[in-house]
PDB file of C-alpha atoms in Angstrom:
ATOM      1  CA  MET Z1124      -6.345  -2.777 -11.371  1.00 88.00           C
ATOM      2  CA  ARG Z1125      -4.368  -0.218  -9.446  1.00 92.00           C
ATOM      3  CA  LEU Z1126      -0.776  -0.465  -8.216  1.00 94.00           C
ATOM      4  CA  MET Z1127       0.391   1.300  -5.076  1.00 95.00           C
ATOM      5  CA  GLU Z1128       3.782   1.474  -3.387  1.00 96.00           C
ATOM      6  CA  PHE Z1129       4.335   1.108   0.359  1.00 97.00           C
ATOM      7  CA  LYS Z1130       7.602   1.837   2.196  1.00 96.00           C
ATOM      8  CA  MET Z1131       8.692  -1.102   4.355  1.00 94.00           C
ATOM      9  CA  GLU Z1132      11.424  -0.693   6.993  1.00 90.00           C
ATOM     10  CA  ARG Z1133      12.864  -4.216   6.887  1.00 90.00           C
ATOM     11  CA  PRO Z1134      12.634  -7.280   4.630  1.00 89.00           C
ATOM     12  CA  GLY Z1135      10.791 -10.496   5.347  1.00 90.00           C
ATOM     13  CA  LEU Z1136       7.560  -9.010   6.690  1.00 92.00           C
ATOM     14  CA  CYS Z1137       5.525 -10.191   3.704  1.00 93.00           C
ATOM     15  CA  GLU Z1138       6.047 -12.157   0.497  1.00 94.00           C
ATOM     16  CA  VAL Z1139       4.974 -11.872  -3.123  1.00 96.00           C
ATOM     17  CA  GLY Z1140       1.464 -13.296  -3.471  1.00 95.00           C
ATOM     18  CA  ASP Z1141       0.351 -12.420   0.070  1.00 95.00           C
ATOM     19  CA  HIS Z1142      -3.160 -10.976   0.427  1.00 96.00           C
ATOM     20  CA  LEU Z1143      -3.015  -8.009   2.801  1.00 95.00           C
ATOM     21  CA  THR Z1144      -5.551  -5.531   4.113  1.00 96.00           C
ATOM     22  CA  ILE Z1145      -4.894  -1.848   4.587  1.00 95.00           C
ATOM     23  CA  THR Z1146      -6.236   0.865   6.819  1.00 96.00           C
ATOM     24  CA  GLU Z1147      -6.893   4.398   5.662  1.00 96.00           C
ATOM     25  CA  GLY Z1148      -5.684   7.441   7.562  1.00 96.00           C
ATOM     26  CA  LYS Z1149      -6.934  10.971   6.949  1.00 96.00           C
ATOM     27  CA  LEU Z1150      -4.936  14.170   6.987  1.00 95.00           C
ATOM     28  CA  PRO Z1151      -6.501  17.622   6.539  1.00 94.00           C
ATOM     29  CA  THR Z1152      -6.085  17.554   2.749  1.00 93.00           C
ATOM     30  CA  SER Z1153      -5.064  14.000   1.884  1.00 96.00           C
ATOM     31  CA  TYR Z1154      -5.183  10.292   2.749  1.00 97.00           C
ATOM     32  CA  PHE Z1155      -2.499   7.711   3.523  1.00 97.00           C
ATOM     33  CA  TYR Z1156      -2.601   3.933   3.846  1.00 97.00           C
ATOM     34  CA  THR Z1157      -0.947   1.465   6.223  1.00 97.00           C
ATOM     35  CA  LEU Z1158      -0.453  -2.226   5.473  1.00 95.00           C
ATOM     36  CA  GLU Z1159      -1.802  -4.655   8.072  1.00 92.00           C
ATOM     37  CA  HIS Z1160       0.439  -5.276  11.076  1.00 91.00           C
ATOM     38  CA  ALA Z1161       2.186  -1.966  10.230  1.00 91.00           C
ATOM     39  CA  TYR Z1162       4.334  -3.666   7.578  1.00 93.00           C
ATOM     40  CA  GLY Z1163       4.520  -0.498   5.495  1.00 94.00           C
ATOM     41  CA  MET Z1164       3.048   2.911   4.772  1.00 96.00           C
ATOM     42  CA  SER Z1165       2.058   4.660   1.554  1.00 96.00           C
ATOM     43  CA  ALA Z1166       2.691   8.168   0.361  1.00 95.00           C
ATOM     44  CA  ASN Z1167      -0.058  10.778   0.765  1.00 97.00           C
ATOM     45  CA  TYR Z1168      -2.840  10.791  -1.827  1.00 96.00           C
ATOM     46  CA  LYS Z1169      -5.269  13.558  -2.760  1.00 95.00           C
ATOM     47  CA  ASN Z1170      -8.998  13.033  -2.354  1.00 92.00           C
ATOM     48  CA  ALA Z1171      -9.421  12.268  -6.070  1.00 91.00           C
ATOM     49  CA  GLU Z1172      -6.744   9.535  -5.768  1.00 92.00           C
ATOM     50  CA  ARG Z1173      -8.365   7.889  -2.738  1.00 92.00           C
ATOM     51  CA  LEU Z1174      -8.239   4.083  -2.778  1.00 92.00           C
ATOM     52  CA  LYS Z1175     -11.626   2.363  -3.037  1.00 89.00           C
ATOM     53  CA  GLY Z1176     -10.659  -1.163  -1.929  1.00 88.00           C
ATOM     54  CA  ARG Z1177      -9.133  -2.311   1.339  1.00 92.00           C
ATOM     55  CA  GLU Z1178      -7.539  -5.599   0.256  1.00 94.00           C
ATOM     56  CA  GLY Z1179      -4.756  -6.234  -2.209  1.00 94.00           C
ATOM     57  CA  VAL Z1180      -2.090  -8.667  -3.368  1.00 96.00           C
ATOM     58  CA  VAL Z1181       1.677  -8.176  -3.035  1.00 96.00           C
ATOM     59  CA  LYS Z1182       3.047  -8.122  -6.595  1.00 97.00           C
ATOM     60  CA  GLU Z1183       6.670  -7.166  -5.951  1.00 96.00           C
ATOM     61  CA  ILE Z1184       9.091  -6.396  -3.136  1.00 96.00           C
ATOM     62  CA  LYS Z1185      12.098  -4.344  -4.124  1.00 95.00           C
ATOM     63  CA  GLU Z1186      15.183  -3.104  -2.348  1.00 93.00           C
ATOM     64  CA  THR Z1187      16.553   0.333  -3.196  1.00 92.00           C
ATOM     65  CA  PRO Z1188      19.223   2.531  -1.602  1.00 93.00           C
ATOM     66  CA  ARG Z1189      16.349   4.283   0.223  1.00 91.00           C
ATOM     67  CA  GLY Z1190      14.891   1.079   1.696  1.00 92.00           C
ATOM     68  CA  TYR Z1191      12.416  -1.669   0.902  1.00 95.00           C
ATOM     69  CA  TYR Z1192       9.215  -1.130  -1.048  1.00 96.00           C
ATOM     70  CA  VAL Z1193       6.131  -3.319  -1.427  1.00 96.00           C
ATOM     71  CA  ILE Z1194       4.175  -2.973  -4.665  1.00 96.00           C
ATOM     72  CA  MET Z1195       0.542  -3.967  -4.139  1.00 96.00           C
ATOM     73  CA  GLU Z1196      -2.236  -4.488  -6.663  1.00 96.00           C
ATOM     74  CA  PHE Z1197      -5.810  -3.538  -5.825  1.00 94.00           C
ATOM     75  CA  ASP Z1198      -8.868  -4.505  -7.861  1.00 88.00           C
ATOM     76  CA  GLU Z1199     -11.038  -1.399  -7.886  1.00 80.00           C
ATOM     77  CA  ASP Z1200     -13.275  -2.623 -10.711  1.00 72.00           C
ATOM     78  CA  GLU Z1201     -15.380  -4.759  -8.355  1.00 56.00           C
ATOM     79  CA  ILE Z1202     -16.226  -1.920  -5.978  1.00 48.00           C
TER      80      ILE Z1202
END
C-alpha cells in the first residue's frame, strides 16, 4: 500500500472512502498526478517514485492553514 497527498482547493469535493481515479502528467524530469474531476493535484515525483496504479481510496481529508489535503491509498502490490 502506498499513501499519497493531493492538494484540494475547497472542501466537499470528495469524502473518506471514495474510490477515485487519477491521471498522470509528465514534466521534463518528474511526474505529477491529478485526481478525477480536477479535485486535487499531487506534488512532483521523480521517475523512481512514479505511481504504478491509477485508482485509489480516500483515507483522510485534512484542513491545514495552507488548505485542504486528500490522503489517498493505492494498492501497488496487485500491479
